[in-house]
CSV table of C-alpha atoms and ligand atoms in Angstrom, one decimal:
chain,number,residue,atom,x,y,z
A,1,MET,CA,-20.5,-5.1,-25.9
A,2,SER,CA,-19.4,-2.6,-23.3
A,3,ALA,CA,-17.8,-3.6,-20.0
A,4,PRO,CA,-20.1,-3.6,-17.0
A,5,SER,CA,-19.8,-0.4,-14.9
A,6,CYS,CA,-21.2,0.9,-11.7
A,7,SER,CA,-22.5,4.4,-11.3
A,8,THR,CA,-22.6,4.3,-7.5
A,9,PRO,CA,-19.5,2.3,-6.5
A,10,ILE,CA,-19.0,1.2,-2.8
A,11,SER,CA,-15.8,2.7,-1.5
A,12,ASP,CA,-12.8,0.5,-0.8
A,13,ASP,CA,-13.0,1.5,2.9
A,14,ALA,CA,-16.7,0.5,3.1
A,15,LEU,CA,-15.9,-2.8,1.3
A,16,VAL,CA,-13.3,-3.5,4.0
A,17,ASP,CA,-15.6,-2.5,6.8
A,18,TYR,CA,-18.2,-4.8,5.3
A,19,TRP,CA,-15.8,-7.7,5.0
A,20,PHE,CA,-14.9,-7.3,8.7
A,21,ASP,CA,-18.5,-7.0,9.7
A,22,GLU,CA,-18.0,-3.6,11.3
A,23,LEU,CA,-20.9,-1.7,9.8
A,24,ALA,CA,-24.1,-0.6,11.3
A,25,ALA,CA,-27.0,-2.9,10.4
A,26,ASN,CA,-28.7,-0.5,7.9
A,27,GLU,CA,-25.4,0.3,6.2
A,28,GLU,CA,-24.5,-3.4,6.0
A,29,GLU,CA,-27.9,-4.1,4.4
A,30,ARG,CA,-27.4,-1.3,1.9
A,31,ILE,CA,-24.1,-2.7,0.8
A,32,GLU,CA,-25.3,-6.3,0.7
A,33,GLU,CA,-28.2,-5.3,-1.5
A,34,HIS,CA,-25.8,-3.3,-3.8
A,35,LEU,CA,-23.4,-6.3,-4.0
A,36,LEU,CA,-26.2,-8.7,-4.9
A,37,GLY,CA,-27.1,-6.5,-7.9
A,38,CYS,CA,-23.7,-5.2,-8.9
A,39,ALA,CA,-21.1,-7.5,-10.5
A,40,VAL,CA,-18.6,-4.7,-10.6
A,41,CYS,CA,-18.5,-4.1,-6.9
A,42,SER,CA,-18.7,-7.8,-5.9
A,43,ARG,CA,-15.7,-8.4,-8.1
A,44,ARG,CA,-13.9,-5.5,-6.4
A,45,LEU,CA,-14.6,-7.0,-3.0
A,46,ASP,CA,-13.3,-10.4,-4.3
A,47,SER,CA,-10.1,-9.0,-5.6
A,48,LEU,CA,-9.5,-6.9,-2.5
A,49,VAL,CA,-9.8,-10.0,-0.4
A,50,THR,CA,-7.7,-12.1,-2.8
A,51,LEU,CA,-5.0,-9.4,-3.1
A,52,GLY,CA,-5.0,-9.1,0.7
A,53,ALA,CA,-4.4,-12.8,1.1
A,54,GLY,CA,-1.7,-12.8,-1.6
A,55,ILE,CA,0.2,-9.9,-0.1
A,56,ARG,CA,-0.1,-11.4,3.4
A,57,ALA,CA,1.5,-14.6,2.1
A,58,ALA,CA,4.2,-12.6,0.3
A,59,PHE,CA,4.9,-10.7,3.6
A,60,ARG,CA,5.2,-13.9,5.5
A,61,ASN,CA,7.6,-15.4,2.9
A,62,GLY,CA,9.3,-12.1,2.5
A,63,ALA,CA,9.5,-12.5,-1.3
A,64,VAL,CA,8.6,-9.0,-2.5
A,65,GLY,CA,8.3,-5.4,-1.7
A,66,ALA,CA,4.9,-3.8,-2.6
A,67,VAL,CA,3.1,-0.6,-2.9
A,68,ILE,CA,-0.3,-1.0,-1.1
A,69,SER,CA,-3.5,1.1,-0.7
A,70,PRO,CA,-4.6,2.6,2.6
A,71,ALA,CA,-7.6,0.3,2.5
A,72,LEU,CA,-5.4,-2.8,2.1
A,73,LEU,CA,-3.1,-1.6,5.0
A,74,ASP,CA,-6.2,-1.2,7.1
A,75,LEU,CA,-7.5,-4.6,6.1
A,76,MET,CA,-4.2,-6.3,7.0
A,77,LYS,CA,-4.0,-4.5,10.4
A,78,ARG,CA,-7.5,-5.6,11.2
A,79,ASP,CA,-6.5,-9.1,10.2
A,80,GLY,CA,-3.9,-9.0,12.9
A,81,LEU,CA,-0.7,-8.2,11.1
A,82,ARG,CA,1.7,-6.0,13.1
A,83,PHE,CA,3.1,-3.1,11.1
A,84,ARG,CA,6.0,-0.8,12.0
A,85,GLU,CA,5.2,2.5,10.3
A,86,TYR,CA,7.6,5.2,9.2
A,87,PRO,CA,6.1,8.5,8.0
A,88,VAL,CA,8.6,10.5,6.1
A,89,GLY,CA,8.4,13.7,3.9
A,90,PRO,CA,10.3,14.6,0.8
A,91,GLY,CA,14.0,15.3,1.5
A,92,GLU,CA,13.7,13.7,5.0
A,93,SER,CA,15.7,10.9,6.6
A,94,VAL,CA,14.4,8.5,9.2
A,95,ASN,CA,16.1,5.9,11.4
A,96,CYS,CA,14.3,2.6,11.1
A,97,THR,CA,14.4,-1.1,12.1
A,98,ILE,CA,12.3,-4.2,12.1
A,99,SER,CA,12.0,-6.6,15.0
A,100,ALA,CA,11.2,-10.3,15.1
A,101,ALA,CA,7.7,-9.4,16.4
A,102,ASP,CA,6.9,-7.2,13.4
A,103,ASP,CA,5.2,-8.8,10.4
A,104,ALA,CA,6.0,-5.9,8.1
A,105,VAL,CA,7.3,-2.4,7.8
A,106,VAL,CA,5.4,0.3,5.9
A,107,SER,CA,7.2,3.4,4.7
A,108,ARG,CA,4.6,6.2,4.5
A,109,LEU,CA,6.1,8.5,1.8
A,110,ARG,CA,4.5,11.9,1.9
A,111,VAL,CA,4.2,13.3,-1.7
A,112,ASN,CA,2.2,15.6,-3.9
A,113,LEU,CA,0.8,13.5,-6.7
A,114,ALA,CA,-1.4,16.1,-8.4
A,115,GLY,CA,-1.2,16.0,-12.2
A,116,ALA,CA,0.9,12.8,-12.3
A,117,SER,CA,-0.2,10.2,-14.8
A,118,ARG,CA,2.4,7.5,-14.0
A,119,ILE,CA,4.5,7.1,-10.8
A,120,ASP,CA,7.7,5.0,-10.5
A,121,LEU,CA,9.4,4.1,-7.2
A,122,GLU,CA,13.2,3.8,-7.4
A,123,LEU,CA,15.2,2.0,-4.7
A,124,GLN,CA,18.9,2.3,-4.1
A,125,SER,CA,21.2,1.0,-1.4
A,126,GLU,CA,24.6,-0.7,-1.0
A,127,LEU,CA,22.6,-3.9,-1.0
A,128,GLY,CA,21.1,-3.4,-4.4
A,129,ALA,CA,18.9,-1.3,-6.7
A,130,GLY,CA,15.5,-1.7,-8.2
A,131,ARG,CA,12.5,0.1,-9.6
A,132,LEU,CA,8.8,-0.5,-9.3
A,133,THR,CA,7.2,1.0,-12.5
A,134,ASP,CA,3.7,2.4,-12.8
A,135,ILE,CA,2.7,1.9,-9.2
A,136,PRO,CA,-1.0,2.1,-8.2
A,137,PHE,CA,-1.9,5.5,-6.8
A,138,GLU,CA,-4.8,7.9,-6.2
A,139,PRO,CA,-4.0,11.3,-7.6
A,140,SER,CA,-5.7,12.9,-4.6
A,141,ALA,CA,-3.7,10.9,-2.1
A,142,ASP,CA,-0.9,12.7,-0.2
A,143,GLU,CA,1.3,9.6,0.5
A,144,VAL,CA,2.5,6.4,-1.1
A,145,LEU,CA,2.6,3.3,1.2
A,146,PHE,CA,5.6,1.1,0.4
A,147,CYS,CA,6.3,-2.2,2.2
A,148,PRO,CA,9.8,-3.5,1.8
A,149,PRO,CA,10.3,-7.3,1.8
A,150,ALA,CA,10.0,-8.1,5.6
A,151,ALA,CA,11.9,-11.4,5.8
A,152,ARG,CA,14.8,-10.1,3.9
A,153,LEU,CA,14.8,-6.9,6.0
A,154,LYS,CA,15.0,-9.0,9.1
A,155,GLN,CA,18.2,-10.6,7.8
A,156,ALA,CA,19.7,-7.3,6.7
A,157,PRO,CA,22.8,-5.6,8.3
A,158,ALA,CA,22.8,-1.9,9.0
A,159,PHE,CA,22.4,-0.1,5.6
A,160,VAL,CA,21.0,3.1,4.1
A,161,GLN,CA,18.0,2.7,1.8
A,162,LYS,CA,17.2,5.6,-0.6
A,163,ILE,CA,13.8,5.8,-2.2
A,164,ARG,CA,12.8,8.2,-4.9
A,165,LEU,CA,9.3,8.8,-6.3
A,166,LEU,CA,9.2,9.9,-9.9
A,167,ALA,CA,6.4,11.2,-12.1
A,168,VAL,CA,6.8,9.8,-15.6
A,169,ASP,CA,5.2,11.1,-18.8
A,170,GLU,CA,6.0,11.6,-22.6
A,171,SER,CA,8.3,14.6,-21.8
A,172,GLY,CA,10.4,12.5,-19.4
A,173,GLU,CA,10.6,12.0,-15.7
A,174,ARG,CA,10.9,14.3,-12.7
A,175,ALA,CA,11.7,13.5,-9.1
A,176,LEU,CA,8.7,14.1,-6.7
A,177,GLY,CA,10.6,13.2,-3.5
A,178,ASP,CA,13.7,11.6,-2.1
A,179,TYR,CA,13.5,9.6,1.1
A,180,THR,CA,16.3,8.1,3.2
A,181,PHE,CA,15.9,5.2,5.6
A,182,VAL,CA,18.8,4.6,7.9
A,183,HIS,CA,18.3,0.9,8.9
A,184,THR,CA,19.7,-0.8,11.9
A,185,PRO,CA,19.0,-4.5,12.7
A,186,GLY,CA,16.3,-5.0,15.3
B,201,ZN,ZN1,-21.5,-1.2,-7.6
């Protein structure tokens, strides 16, 4: 028995638009019809919404940092979460903060992911170190969106957070970019 598949999948963006009821009537009808007949895409919509709810809860409790997709960021913004965004390129450094009014911070790490099969995200600061292995990514994307744990960040003193993106394969690992966040309390 083969897994069900979809030859004309609805894009994540369109699924999010559909969920927020922001499509033109004919487009909405087209997607509705597709979802009725397609278990694959209905399940994708389900998991997008569930994942969104889970991550929103995690942000509120501040338990985890997470790599998120552009569609999910869009979903959470439309859901009323307030993000402070920091775009940064490889080798660059940025001054950052978080205020009580922010729900979360998103680090927009610009990077070239072409040819990568697995990406890890390494964190290092005087407050601790960690590594997210095998993060989700689109090879064609030109950035990785990383959300540090918001509640913990709100408690944090001034510190310097270093982030490194690594491409990992059988031959080893290579750095794709180093990013520095000079944090001061809000
Ligand atoms: Zn489908």
